[in-house]
Short mmCIF file of N, CA and C in Angstrom, two decimals:
data_model
loop_
_atom_site.label_atom_id
_atom_site.label_comp_id
_atom_site.label_asym_id
_atom_site.label_seq_id
_atom_site.Cartn_x
_atom_site.Cartn_y
_atom_site.Cartn_z
N MET A 505 216.17 50.58 212.42
CA MET A 505 216.91 49.35 212.57
C MET A 505 218.26 49.35 211.86
N PRO A 506 218.46 50.10 210.78
CA PRO A 506 219.77 50.06 210.12
C PRO A 506 220.90 50.51 211.04
N SER A 507 220.64 51.42 211.96
CA SER A 507 221.71 51.87 212.84
C SER A 507 222.13 50.76 213.80
N LEU A 508 221.18 49.94 214.23
CA LEU A 508 221.51 48.82 215.12
C LEU A 508 222.32 47.77 214.38
N LEU A 509 221.96 47.51 213.14
CA LEU A 509 222.70 46.52 212.35
C LEU A 509 224.11 47.00 212.02
N SER A 510 224.29 48.27 211.83
CA SER A 510 225.63 48.78 211.54
C SER A 510 226.49 48.85 212.80
N ALA A 511 225.87 48.91 213.96
CA ALA A 511 226.62 48.98 215.21
C ALA A 511 227.02 47.60 215.73
N MET A 512 226.37 46.56 215.27
CA MET A 512 226.66 45.20 215.76
C MET A 512 228.10 44.75 215.52
N PRO A 513 228.68 44.94 214.33
CA PRO A 513 230.08 44.52 214.16
C PRO A 513 231.04 45.26 215.08
N ILE A 514 230.76 46.52 215.33
CA ILE A 514 231.63 47.30 216.23
C ILE A 514 231.55 46.74 217.65
N LEU A 515 230.34 46.41 218.10
CA LEU A 515 230.17 45.84 219.44
C LEU A 515 230.82 44.47 219.55
N ILE A 516 230.71 43.66 218.52
CA ILE A 516 231.32 42.33 218.53
C ILE A 516 232.84 42.44 218.59
N VAL A 517 233.42 43.34 217.81
CA VAL A 517 234.87 43.53 217.81
C VAL A 517 235.35 44.06 219.17
N ALA A 518 234.61 44.98 219.76
CA ALA A 518 234.98 45.52 221.07
C ALA A 518 234.92 44.44 222.14
N THR A 519 233.91 43.58 222.08
CA THR A 519 233.79 42.49 223.05
C THR A 519 234.91 41.49 222.90
N LEU A 520 235.26 41.15 221.67
CA LEU A 520 236.36 40.21 221.44
C LEU A 520 237.70 40.79 221.89
N CYS A 521 237.91 42.08 221.65
CA CYS A 521 239.15 42.72 222.11
C CYS A 521 239.25 42.73 223.63
N TYR A 522 238.15 43.00 224.31
CA TYR A 522 238.15 42.98 225.78
C TYR A 522 238.39 41.56 226.29
N GLY A 523 237.80 40.56 225.63
CA GLY A 523 238.02 39.18 226.02
C GLY A 523 239.48 38.76 225.86
N LEU A 524 240.10 39.19 224.77
CA LEU A 524 241.52 38.89 224.56
C LEU A 524 242.39 39.61 225.59
N MET A 525 242.01 40.83 225.94
CA MET A 525 242.77 41.56 226.94
C MET A 525 242.68 40.87 228.30
N CYS A 526 241.48 40.37 228.64
CA CYS A 526 241.31 39.67 229.92
C CYS A 526 242.08 38.35 229.93
N ALA A 527 242.21 37.70 228.77
CA ALA A 527 242.97 36.46 228.71
C ALA A 527 244.47 36.73 228.80
N ALA A 528 244.94 37.79 228.16
CA ALA A 528 246.37 38.10 228.14
C ALA A 528 246.82 38.75 229.45
N SER A 529 246.01 39.63 229.99
CA SER A 529 246.38 40.35 231.21
C SER A 529 245.17 40.36 232.15
N PRO A 530 245.00 39.31 232.97
CA PRO A 530 243.80 39.22 233.81
C PRO A 530 243.75 40.24 234.94
N TYR A 531 244.87 40.83 235.30
CA TYR A 531 244.88 41.79 236.40
C TYR A 531 245.04 43.20 235.85
N GLY A 532 244.28 44.12 236.44
CA GLY A 532 244.38 45.54 236.08
C GLY A 532 244.71 46.34 237.32
N ALA A 533 245.05 47.59 237.14
CA ALA A 533 245.38 48.46 238.27
C ALA A 533 244.13 48.71 239.11
N CYS A 534 244.31 48.76 240.41
CA CYS A 534 243.21 49.03 241.32
C CYS A 534 242.72 50.46 241.09
N ARG A 535 241.41 50.63 241.01
CA ARG A 535 240.87 51.96 240.75
C ARG A 535 240.88 52.84 241.99
N LYS A 536 240.89 52.25 243.14
CA LYS A 536 240.85 53.04 244.38
C LYS A 536 242.21 53.70 244.66
N CYS A 537 243.29 52.93 244.56
CA CYS A 537 244.61 53.47 244.88
C CYS A 537 245.43 53.76 243.63
N LYS A 538 244.84 53.54 242.45
CA LYS A 538 245.49 53.79 241.15
C LYS A 538 246.76 52.96 240.97
N GLY A 539 246.77 51.75 241.54
CA GLY A 539 247.89 50.84 241.36
C GLY A 539 249.03 51.02 242.34
N TRP A 540 248.92 51.93 243.28
CA TRP A 540 249.99 52.14 244.24
C TRP A 540 249.97 51.13 245.37
N GLY A 541 248.79 50.66 245.76
CA GLY A 541 248.68 49.70 246.86
C GLY A 541 248.44 50.37 248.20
N HIS A 542 248.51 51.68 248.23
CA HIS A 542 248.29 52.42 249.48
C HIS A 542 247.89 53.84 249.13
N LYS A 543 247.37 54.54 250.11
CA LYS A 543 247.01 55.94 249.89
C LYS A 543 248.26 56.80 250.00
N ILE A 544 248.26 57.89 249.26
CA ILE A 544 249.35 58.85 249.33
C ILE A 544 248.81 60.11 250.01
N HIS A 545 249.46 60.49 251.10
CA HIS A 545 249.06 61.70 251.82
C HIS A 545 250.10 62.77 251.61
N GLN A 546 249.67 64.00 251.62
CA GLN A 546 250.59 65.12 251.52
C GLN A 546 250.63 65.80 252.88
N THR A 547 251.82 65.97 253.42
CA THR A 547 251.96 66.62 254.71
C THR A 547 251.81 68.13 254.57
N ARG A 548 251.83 68.83 255.67
CA ARG A 548 251.68 70.29 255.62
C ARG A 548 252.85 70.97 254.92
N THR A 549 254.01 70.32 254.96
CA THR A 549 255.19 70.90 254.30
C THR A 549 255.21 70.61 252.81
N GLY A 550 254.30 69.74 252.33
CA GLY A 550 254.23 69.45 250.91
C GLY A 550 254.86 68.12 250.52
N ARG A 551 255.47 67.43 251.48
CA ARG A 551 256.08 66.13 251.18
C ARG A 551 255.00 65.07 251.03
N LEU A 552 255.25 64.11 250.17
CA LEU A 552 254.33 62.99 250.01
C LEU A 552 254.71 61.89 250.99
N LYS A 553 253.69 61.30 251.60
CA LYS A 553 253.92 60.30 252.63
C LYS A 553 253.02 59.10 252.37
N ARG A 554 253.55 57.92 252.56
CA ARG A 554 252.77 56.71 252.35
C ARG A 554 251.73 56.56 253.46
N GLY A 555 250.49 56.29 253.05
CA GLY A 555 249.42 56.11 254.01
C GLY A 555 249.17 54.63 254.28
N ARG A 556 247.97 54.32 254.69
CA ARG A 556 247.66 52.93 255.03
C ARG A 556 247.40 52.12 253.77
N GLN A 557 247.38 50.81 253.96
CA GLN A 557 247.18 49.86 252.87
C GLN A 557 245.78 49.97 252.28
N CYS A 558 245.67 49.80 250.96
CA CYS A 558 244.38 49.89 250.28
C CYS A 558 243.49 48.73 250.70
N ARG A 559 242.21 49.02 250.96
CA ARG A 559 241.29 47.97 251.40
C ARG A 559 240.80 47.10 250.26
N ARG A 560 240.76 47.63 249.05
CA ARG A 560 240.25 46.86 247.92
C ARG A 560 241.24 45.83 247.41
N CYS A 561 242.51 46.22 247.28
CA CYS A 561 243.50 45.31 246.69
C CYS A 561 244.45 44.74 247.74
N TYR A 562 244.27 45.08 249.00
CA TYR A 562 245.10 44.59 250.11
C TYR A 562 246.57 44.91 249.93
N GLY A 563 246.87 46.05 249.32
CA GLY A 563 248.24 46.50 249.19
C GLY A 563 248.97 46.00 247.95
N TYR A 564 248.32 45.20 247.10
CA TYR A 564 248.98 44.69 245.91
C TYR A 564 248.94 45.68 244.75
N GLY A 565 247.92 46.52 244.69
CA GLY A 565 247.80 47.49 243.62
C GLY A 565 247.18 46.92 242.36
N ARG A 566 246.83 45.64 242.34
CA ARG A 566 246.25 44.99 241.18
C ARG A 566 244.95 44.31 241.60
N ARG A 567 243.96 44.32 240.67
CA ARG A 567 242.69 43.65 240.92
C ARG A 567 242.32 42.84 239.70
N LEU A 568 241.57 41.77 239.93
CA LEU A 568 241.11 40.91 238.85
C LEU A 568 240.06 41.65 238.03
N ARG A 569 240.21 41.65 236.71
CA ARG A 569 239.27 42.36 235.84
C ARG A 569 237.89 41.71 235.90
N ILE A 570 236.87 42.48 235.59
CA ILE A 570 235.48 42.00 235.64
C ILE A 570 235.26 40.88 234.64
N GLY A 571 235.81 41.03 233.43
CA GLY A 571 235.66 40.00 232.41
C GLY A 571 236.30 38.69 232.82
N ARG A 572 237.47 38.76 233.45
CA ARG A 572 238.14 37.55 233.92
C ARG A 572 237.36 36.91 235.06
N ARG A 573 236.77 37.73 235.91
CA ARG A 573 235.96 37.22 237.00
C ARG A 573 234.74 36.46 236.48
N LEU A 574 234.09 37.02 235.42
CA LEU A 574 232.96 36.34 234.80
C LEU A 574 233.40 35.03 234.14
N TYR A 575 234.55 35.05 233.46
CA TYR A 575 235.07 33.85 232.83
C TYR A 575 235.37 32.76 233.86
N ASN A 576 235.98 33.14 234.98
CA ASN A 576 236.30 32.18 236.03
C ASN A 576 235.04 31.57 236.63
N SER A 577 234.01 32.38 236.85
CA SER A 577 232.78 31.83 237.44
C SER A 577 232.05 30.94 236.44
N ALA A 578 232.08 31.28 235.14
CA ALA A 578 231.45 30.42 234.14
C ALA A 578 232.18 29.10 234.01
N THR A 579 233.51 29.13 234.06
CA THR A 579 234.29 27.89 233.98
C THR A 579 234.05 27.02 235.20
N ARG A 580 233.97 27.64 236.37
CA ARG A 580 233.72 26.89 237.60
C ARG A 580 232.33 26.26 237.57
N LEU A 581 231.34 27.01 237.07
CA LEU A 581 229.98 26.50 236.97
C LEU A 581 229.92 25.32 236.00
N HIS A 582 230.59 25.42 234.85
CA HIS A 582 230.62 24.34 233.89
C HIS A 582 231.34 23.11 234.45
N HIS A 583 232.42 23.35 235.17
CA HIS A 583 233.16 22.23 235.75
C HIS A 583 232.34 21.51 236.81
N ASP A 584 231.65 22.27 237.65
CA ASP A 584 230.82 21.67 238.69
C ASP A 584 229.60 20.98 238.09
N GLY A 585 229.08 21.46 236.99
CA GLY A 585 227.90 20.88 236.38
C GLY A 585 228.16 19.61 235.60
N THR A 586 229.41 19.41 235.18
CA THR A 586 229.73 18.22 234.39
C THR A 586 230.46 17.17 235.18
N ARG A 587 230.51 17.28 236.46
CA ARG A 587 231.18 16.27 237.30
C ARG A 587 230.34 15.05 237.47
#
């Protein structure tokens, strides 16, 4: 049990840092297109060419973070429950 008790402050600090990051910057780079908004293809000659629009981020290159998504759903649930 001592290892669990010593790990708790580290987990709490990491959770608080992630929560602050989600509050300060709710959008992160899309993992599918790496923030470009589209696929990058290489032609046979070696040139880079823009491909089609990313399906996950719809060409924006940014996606809502998981923590912010959870915060938004909790706030919406609380707002709907107290009406």
